Coordinates of N, CA, C and O and ligand atoms in Angstrom, one line a residue:
M798 N 14.7 20.5 13.2 CA 13.4 20.0 13.4 C 12.7 19.8 12.1 O 12.6 20.8 11.3
L799 N 12.2 18.6 11.8 CA 11.5 18.4 10.5 C 10.0 18.1 10.9 O 9.7 17.4 11.8
R800 N 9.1 18.7 10.2 CA 7.7 18.5 10.4 C 7.1 17.7 9.3 O 7.5 17.8 8.1
G801 N 6.0 16.9 9.6 CA 5.3 16.2 8.6 C 3.8 16.1 9.0 O 3.5 16.3 10.1
S802 N 3.0 15.8 8.0 CA 1.5 15.7 8.3 C 0.9 14.9 7.2 O 1.4 14.8 6.1
C803 N -0.3 14.4 7.5 CA -1.1 13.6 6.5 C -1.9 14.6 5.6 O -2.0 15.8 5.9
L804 N -2.5 14.0 4.6 CA -3.3 14.8 3.7 C -4.5 15.6 4.4 O -4.7 16.7 4.1
C805 N -5.2 15.0 5.3 CA -6.3 15.6 5.9 C -5.9 16.5 7.1 O -6.7 17.2 7.7
Q806 N -4.6 16.5 7.4 CA -4.0 17.3 8.5 C -4.4 16.8 9.9 O -4.1 17.5 10.9
G807 N -5.1 15.7 10.0 CA -5.5 15.1 11.3 C -4.3 14.6 12.0 O -4.3 14.6 13.3
V808 N -3.3 14.1 11.3 CA -2.1 13.6 11.9 C -0.9 14.5 11.6 O -0.7 14.9 10.4
A809 N -0.1 14.8 12.6 CA 1.1 15.5 12.4 C 2.2 15.0 13.3 O 1.9 14.4 14.3
F810 N 3.4 15.1 12.8 CA 4.6 14.6 13.6 C 5.8 15.5 13.5 O 5.8 16.4 12.6
E811 N 6.7 15.3 14.3 CA 8.0 16.0 14.3 C 9.2 15.1 14.4 O 9.1 14.0 15.1
I812 N 10.3 15.4 13.8 CA 11.5 14.6 13.8 C 12.6 15.5 14.3 O 12.9 16.5 13.7
E813 N 13.1 15.2 15.5 CA 14.2 16.0 16.1 C 15.5 15.4 15.7 O 16.3 14.8 16.5
G814 N 15.8 15.4 14.4 CA 17.0 14.7 13.9 C 17.0 14.7 12.4 O 16.2 15.4 11.7
T815 N 17.8 13.8 11.8 CA 17.9 13.8 10.4 C 17.2 12.5 9.8 O 17.1 11.5 10.5
V816 N 16.9 12.6 8.5 CA 16.4 11.4 7.8 C 17.5 10.8 7.0 O 18.3 11.6 6.3
I817 N 17.8 9.5 7.2 CA 18.9 8.9 6.5 C 18.3 7.8 5.5 O 17.1 7.4 5.6
D818 N 19.3 7.2 4.8 CA 18.9 6.1 3.9 C 17.7 6.4 3.0 O 16.8 5.5 2.8
L819 N 17.7 7.5 2.4 CA 16.6 7.9 1.5 C 16.8 7.1 0.2 O 17.9 7.0 -0.4
L820 N 15.7 6.5 -0.3 CA 15.7 5.8 -1.5 C 14.3 5.6 -2.1 O 13.3 6.0 -1.5
Y821 N 14.3 5.1 -3.3 CA 13.1 4.8 -4.0 C 12.9 3.3 -4.1 O 13.8 2.6 -4.5
C822 N 11.7 2.8 -3.6 CA 11.5 1.4 -3.6 C 10.4 1.1 -4.6 O 9.3 1.6 -4.5
H823 N 10.7 0.2 -5.5 CA 9.7 -0.2 -6.6 C 9.0 -1.5 -6.3 O 8.3 -2.0 -7.3
C824 N 9.1 -2.1 -5.1 CA 8.5 -3.4 -4.9 C 6.9 -3.2 -5.0 O 6.4 -2.1 -4.8
S825 N 6.3 -4.3 -5.2 CA 4.8 -4.3 -5.5 C 4.1 -3.8 -4.2 O 3.0 -3.2 -4.3
M826 N 4.6 -4.2 -3.0 CA 3.9 -3.8 -1.8 C 4.0 -2.3 -1.6 O 3.0 -1.6 -1.3
C827 N 5.1 -1.7 -1.9 CA 5.2 -0.2 -1.8 C 4.4 0.5 -2.8 O 3.7 1.5 -2.6
R828 N 4.3 -0.1 -4.0 CA 3.5 0.5 -5.1 C 2.0 0.5 -4.7 O 1.3 1.5 -4.8
K829 N 1.6 -0.6 -4.1 CA 0.2 -0.7 -3.7 C -0.1 0.2 -2.5 O -1.1 0.9 -2.4
A830 N 0.8 0.2 -1.5 CA 0.6 1.1 -0.3 C 0.5 2.5 -0.7 O -0.2 3.3 0.0
H831 N 1.2 3.0 -1.7 CA 1.3 4.4 -2.1 C 0.4 4.7 -3.3 O 0.2 5.8 -3.6
G832 N -0.1 3.6 -3.9 CA -0.9 3.9 -5.1 C -0.1 4.6 -6.2 O -0.7 5.4 -6.9
S833 N 1.2 4.3 -6.3 CA 2.0 5.1 -7.1 C 3.1 4.2 -7.8 O 3.2 3.0 -7.5
A834 N 4.0 4.8 -8.6 CA 5.0 4.1 -9.3 C 6.0 3.5 -8.3 O 6.6 2.5 -8.6
F835 N 6.3 4.2 -7.2 CA 7.3 3.7 -6.3 C 7.0 4.4 -4.9 O 6.2 5.3 -4.9
R836 N 7.8 3.9 -3.9 CA 7.7 4.6 -2.6 C 9.0 5.3 -2.4 O 10.1 4.8 -2.6
A837 N 9.0 6.6 -2.1 CA 10.2 7.4 -1.6 C 10.2 7.3 -0.1 O 9.2 7.7 0.5
R838 N 11.3 6.7 0.4 CA 11.3 6.6 1.9 C 12.7 6.9 2.4 O 13.7 6.9 1.7
G839 N 12.7 7.1 3.7 CA 13.9 7.3 4.5 C 13.8 6.6 5.8 O 12.8 5.9 6.0
K840 N 14.8 6.7 6.7 CA 14.7 6.2 8.0 C 15.0 7.2 9.0 O 15.8 8.1 8.8
V841 N 14.3 7.1 10.2 CA 14.6 8.1 11.3 C 14.8 7.3 12.5 O 14.3 6.1 12.6
K842 N 15.4 7.9 13.5 CA 15.5 7.2 14.8 C 14.2 7.3 15.6 O 13.6 8.4 15.6
A843 N 13.7 6.2 16.1 CA 12.4 6.2 16.8 C 12.5 7.2 18.0 O 11.5 7.9 18.3
S844 N 13.6 7.3 18.6 CA 13.8 8.2 19.7 C 13.7 9.7 19.3 O 13.5 10.6 20.2
E845 N 13.8 10.0 18.0 CA 13.8 11.4 17.5 C 12.4 11.7 16.9 O 12.3 12.8 16.4
F846 N 11.5 10.7 16.9 CA 10.2 10.9 16.2 C 9.1 11.0 17.3 O 9.1 10.3 18.2
R847 N 8.2 12.0 17.1 CA 7.1 12.1 18.0 C 5.8 12.6 17.2 O 5.9 13.4 16.3
W848 N 4.7 12.0 17.6 CA 3.4 12.4 17.0 C 3.1 13.8 17.7 O 3.2 13.9 18.9
V849 N 2.7 14.8 16.9 CA 2.3 16.1 17.4 C 0.8 16.0 17.7 O 0.3 16.6 18.6
R850 N 0.0 15.4 16.8 CA -1.4 15.3 16.9 C -1.9 14.1 16.1 O -1.2 13.7 15.2
G851 N -3.1 13.6 16.5 CA -3.7 12.6 15.7 C -3.2 11.2 15.8 O -3.6 10.3 15.0
E852 N -2.4 10.9 16.8 CA -1.9 9.5 16.9 C -3.0 8.5 17.0 O -2.9 7.3 16.5
A853 N -4.2 8.9 17.5 CA -5.3 7.9 17.6 C -5.9 7.6 16.3 O -6.6 6.6 16.1
L854 N -5.6 8.4 15.3 CA -6.1 8.2 13.9 C -5.2 7.2 13.1 O -5.6 6.7 12.1
V855 N -4.0 6.9 13.7 CA -3.0 6.2 13.0 C -3.3 4.7 13.1 O -3.5 4.2 14.2
R856 N -3.4 4.0 12.0 CA -3.6 2.5 11.9 C -2.3 1.9 11.4 O -1.6 2.5 10.6
Y857 N -2.1 0.6 11.8 CA -0.9 -0.1 11.3 C -1.4 -1.4 10.5 O -2.3 -2.0 10.9
F858 N -0.7 -1.6 9.4 CA -0.9 -2.8 8.6 C 0.4 -3.6 8.5 O 1.4 -3.1 8.1
E859 N 0.4 -4.9 9.0 CA 1.6 -5.7 8.9 C 1.7 -6.3 7.5 O 1.2 -7.4 7.2
S860 N 2.5 -5.6 6.7 CA 2.6 -6.0 5.3 C 3.5 -7.1 5.1 O 3.4 -7.9 4.1
S861 N 4.5 -7.3 5.9 CA 5.4 -8.5 6.0 C 5.5 -8.8 7.5 O 5.3 -7.9 8.3
P862 N 5.9 -10.0 7.8 CA 6.0 -10.4 9.2 C 7.0 -9.4 9.9 O 8.1 -9.2 9.5
G863 N 6.5 -8.8 11.0 CA 7.3 -7.9 11.7 C 7.5 -6.5 11.2 O 8.2 -5.7 11.7
Q864 N 6.8 -6.2 10.0 CA 6.9 -4.9 9.4 C 5.6 -4.3 9.3 O 4.7 -4.8 8.7
H865 N 5.4 -3.2 10.1 CA 4.1 -2.6 10.3 C 4.0 -1.2 9.6 O 4.6 -0.2 10.1
R866 N 3.3 -1.1 8.5 CA 3.2 0.2 7.8 C 2.0 0.9 8.4 O 0.9 0.4 8.6
S867 N 2.2 2.2 8.7 CA 1.1 3.0 9.3 C 0.6 4.0 8.2 O 1.2 4.4 7.3
F868 N -0.7 4.4 8.5 CA -1.4 5.3 7.6 C -2.5 6.0 8.4 O -2.9 5.5 9.5
C869 N -2.9 7.1 7.9 CA -4.0 7.9 8.5 C -5.3 7.2 8.2 O -5.6 7.0 7.0
S870 N -6.1 6.9 9.2 CA -7.4 6.2 9.0 C -8.4 7.0 8.4 O -9.5 6.5 7.9
V871 N -8.2 8.3 8.3 CA -9.2 9.2 7.7 C -8.9 9.4 6.2 O -9.7 9.2 5.3
C872 N -7.6 9.8 5.9 CA -7.3 10.2 4.5 C -6.4 9.1 3.8 O -6.2 9.2 2.6
G873 N -5.8 8.2 4.5 CA -5.0 7.1 3.9 C -3.6 7.4 3.6 O -2.9 6.6 3.1
S874 N -3.1 8.6 4.0 CA -1.7 8.9 3.8 C -0.8 7.9 4.5 O -1.0 7.5 5.6
S875 N 0.2 7.4 3.8 CA 1.2 6.6 4.4 C 2.1 7.4 5.3 O 2.4 8.6 5.0
L876 N 2.5 6.8 6.4 CA 3.2 7.6 7.4 C 4.5 6.9 7.7 O 5.4 6.8 6.9
I877 N 4.6 6.3 8.9 CA 5.9 5.6 9.3 C 5.7 4.1 9.2 O 4.6 3.6 9.1
T878 N 6.8 3.4 9.2 CA 6.8 1.9 9.3 C 7.6 1.5 10.5 O 8.7 2.0 10.8
R879 N 7.0 0.6 11.3 CA 7.7 0.0 12.5 C 8.3 -1.3 12.1 O 7.6 -2.1 11.4
F880 N 9.4 -1.7 12.6 CA 10.1 -3.0 12.4 C 10.3 -3.6 13.7 O 11.0 -3.1 14.6
D881 N 9.7 -4.8 13.9 CA 9.8 -5.5 15.2 C 11.3 -5.8 15.5 O 11.7 -5.8 16.7
E882 N 12.1 -6.1 14.5 CA 13.5 -6.5 14.7 C 14.4 -5.3 14.8 O 15.5 -5.5 15.3
K883 N 13.9 -4.1 14.5 CA 14.7 -2.9 14.6 C 13.9 -1.8 15.2 O 13.6 -0.8 14.6
P884 N 13.5 -2.0 16.5 CA 12.6 -1.0 17.1 C 13.2 0.4 17.3 O 12.4 1.4 17.5
R885 N 14.5 0.6 17.1 CA 15.0 1.9 17.3 C 15.0 2.7 16.0 O 15.2 3.9 16.0
I886 N 14.6 2.1 14.9 CA 14.5 2.7 13.6 C 13.1 2.7 13.1 O 12.3 1.7 13.3
L887 N 12.7 3.8 12.4 CA 11.4 3.9 11.8 C 11.6 4.2 10.3 O 12.5 5.0 10.0
G888 N 10.8 3.5 9.5 CA 10.8 3.9 8.1 C 9.8 5.1 7.9 O 8.9 5.3 8.7
L889 N 10.1 6.0 7.0 CA 9.3 7.2 6.8 C 9.0 7.4 5.4 O 9.9 7.4 4.5
A890 N 7.7 7.6 5.1 CA 7.3 7.9 3.7 C 7.6 9.4 3.5 O 7.1 10.3 4.2
L891 N 8.5 9.7 2.6 CA 9.0 11.0 2.4 C 8.0 12.0 2.0 O 8.0 13.2 2.3
G892 N 6.9 11.5 1.3 CA 5.9 12.4 0.7 C 5.1 13.2 1.8 O 4.4 14.2 1.4
V893 N 5.1 12.7 3.0 CA 4.3 13.4 4.0 C 5.1 14.4 4.8 O 4.6 15.1 5.7
L894 N 6.4 14.6 4.4 CA 7.2 15.6 5.1 C 6.8 17.0 4.6 O 6.5 17.2 3.4
D895 N 6.7 17.9 5.5 CA 6.4 19.3 5.1 C 7.7 20.1 5.0 O 7.7 21.2 4.4
D896 N 8.8 19.6 5.6 CA 10.0 20.3 5.5 C 11.0 19.5 4.6 O 10.8 18.3 4.4
D897 N 12.1 20.2 4.2 CA 13.1 19.6 3.3 C 14.0 18.7 4.2 O 14.7 19.3 5.1
P898 N 14.1 17.4 4.0 CA 15.0 16.6 4.8 C 16.5 16.9 4.5 O 17.3 16.3 5.2
L899 N 16.8 17.6 3.5 CA 18.1 18.0 3.1 C 18.9 16.8 2.4 O 19.5 17.0 1.4
N900 N 18.9 15.7 3.1 CA 19.5 14.5 2.4 C 18.6 14.1 1.2 O 17.4 14.4 1.2
R901 N 19.2 13.4 0.2 CA 18.5 13.1 -1.0 C 18.5 11.6 -1.2 O 19.5 10.9 -0.8
P902 N 17.5 11.0 -2.0 CA 17.6 9.6 -2.3 C 18.8 9.2 -3.0 O 19.3 10.0 -3.8
V903 N 19.4 8.0 -2.7 CA 20.7 7.6 -3.2 C 20.6 6.5 -4.2 O 21.6 6.2 -4.9
C904 N 19.4 5.8 -4.2 CA 19.4 4.7 -5.2 C 17.9 4.2 -5.4 O 17.0 4.7 -4.7
H905 N 17.7 3.3 -6.3 CA 16.5 2.6 -6.5 C 16.6 1.2 -6.1 O 17.6 0.5 -6.5
V906 N 15.6 0.6 -5.3 CA 15.7 -0.8 -5.0 C 14.4 -1.5 -5.5 O 13.4 -0.9 -5.8
H907 N 14.6 -2.8 -5.5 CA 13.5 -3.7 -6.1 C 13.1 -3.3 -7.5 O 11.9 -3.3 -7.8
V908 N 14.1 -2.8 -8.2 CA 13.8 -2.4 -9.6 C 13.3 -3.6 -10.4 O 12.6 -3.5 -11.4
G909 N 13.7 -4.9 -10.0 CA 13.3 -6.1 -10.7 C 11.7 -6.3 -10.7 O 11.2 -7.0 -11.5
S910 N 11.0 -5.6 -9.8 CA 9.6 -5.7 -9.8 C 8.9 -4.3 -10.0 O 7.8 -4.1 -9.6
K911 N 9.6 -3.4 -10.7 CA 9.0 -2.1 -10.9 C 7.8 -2.2 -11.9 O 7.7 -3.2 -12.6
A912 N 7.0 -1.2 -11.8 CA 5.8 -1.1 -12.7 C 6.3 -1.0 -14.2 O 7.2 -0.2 -14.5
P913 N 5.7 -1.9 -15.1 CA 6.1 -1.9 -16.5 C 5.9 -0.5 -17.2 O 6.6 -0.2 -18.2
W914 N 4.9 0.2 -16.7 CA 4.6 1.5 -17.3 C 5.5 2.7 -16.8 O 5.3 3.8 -17.2
H915 N 6.4 2.4 -15.8 CA 7.2 3.4 -15.3 C 8.6 3.3 -15.8 O 9.2 2.2 -15.7
E916 N 9.2 4.4 -16.2 CA 10.6 4.4 -16.7 C 11.5 5.2 -15.7 O 11.1 6.4 -15.5
I917 N 12.5 4.6 -15.2 CA 13.5 5.4 -14.4 C 14.4 6.2 -15.3 O 15.0 5.7 -16.2
T918 N 14.4 7.5 -15.0 CA 15.2 8.3 -15.9 C 16.4 9.0 -15.3 O 17.0 9.9 -15.9
D919 N 16.6 8.8 -14.0 CA 17.8 9.4 -13.4 C 19.0 8.4 -13.4 O 18.9 7.3 -13.9
A920 N 20.1 8.9 -12.9 CA 21.3 8.1 -13.0 C 21.7 7.4 -11.7 O 22.8 6.9 -11.5
L921 N 20.8 7.4 -10.7 CA 21.1 6.8 -9.4 C 21.3 5.3 -9.6 O 20.7 4.7 -10.5
P922 N 22.1 4.6 -8.7 CA 22.3 3.2 -8.8 C 21.0 2.5 -8.7 O 20.1 2.9 -7.9
R923 N 20.8 1.3 -9.4 CA 19.6 0.5 -9.3 C 19.9 -0.9 -8.9 O 20.9 -1.4 -9.3
F924 N 19.1 -1.4 -8.0 CA 19.3 -2.8 -7.5 C 18.0 -3.5 -7.8 O 16.9 -3.1 -7.6
D925 N 18.1 -4.8 -8.3 CA 17.0 -5.6 -8.6 C 16.2 -5.9 -7.3 O 15.0 -6.1 -7.3
G926 N 17.0 -6.1 -6.2 CA 16.3 -6.4 -4.9 C 16.8 -5.4 -3.9 O 16.7 -4.2 -4.2
H927 N 17.2 -5.8 -2.7 CA 17.7 -4.9 -1.7 C 19.0 -4.2 -2.2 O 19.7 -4.8 -3.1
A928 N 19.3 -3.0 -1.7 CA 20.6 -2.4 -2.0 C 21.7 -3.4 -1.5 O 21.6 -3.9 -0.4
T929 N 22.7 -3.6 -2.3 CA 23.8 -4.5 -1.9 C 25.0 -3.7 -1.4 O 26.0 -4.3 -1.1
V930 N 24.8 -2.5 -1.2 CA 25.9 -1.7 -0.6 C 25.2 -1.0 0.7 O 24.0 -0.7 0.6
P931 N 26.0 -0.9 1.7 CA 25.4 -0.2 2.9 C 25.2 1.3 2.6 O 26.0 1.9 2.0
L932 N 24.0 1.8 3.0 CA 23.7 3.2 2.7 C 24.3 4.1 3.8 O 24.9 5.0 3.5
T933 N 24.0 3.7 5.0 CA 24.6 4.4 6.1 C 25.2 3.4 7.0 O 24.6 2.4 7.3
P934 N 26.4 3.6 7.5 CA 27.1 2.7 8.4 C 26.2 2.3 9.6 O 25.5 3.2 10.1
E935 N 26.1 1.0 9.9 CA 25.2 0.5 10.9 C 25.4 1.3 12.3 O 24.5 1.6 13.0
D936 N 26.7 1.6 12.5 CA 27.0 2.2 13.8 C 26.5 3.7 13.9 O 26.6 4.3 14.9
A937 N 26.1 4.2 12.7 CA 25.6 5.6 12.7 C 24.1 5.7 12.9 O 23.5 6.7 13.0
K938 N 23.5 4.5 13.0 CA 22.1 4.4 13.1 C 21.6 4.5 14.5 O 22.3 4.0 15.4
Ligands
ZN419 ZN1 -5.2 12.2 7.4
ZN420 ZN1 9.1 -1.6 -1.2

């Protein structure tokens, strides 16, 4: 069981499973959504995710067609992302986790649009756009 919550603690959630496909995304939308150099995100199964409290505070923003980023309407914390084309999977902003997901980020994506003031200093693979290698086999999702 993994727990997560927003900055104001109004929203909390639980994940009855593992977080997969952890990575760092440097695209401009992720940078703006998080107000930071990049987004650290993973994916969870929608069937294993549940809101513990504050679901009524959660708002969704469709940042790309069919991609709905959620955030706490009180404090602005980024939470999950829903995908119309992949309803069984949710994106998860790793920074709102209160527990250690145990898995670790495996690469950087959209490095081609990273912030000019940010330097990547680790040795993880970097992709200018999407990752060109599968992170987790599709049948394991
Ligand atoms: Zn909040
Ligand atoms: Zn991104």
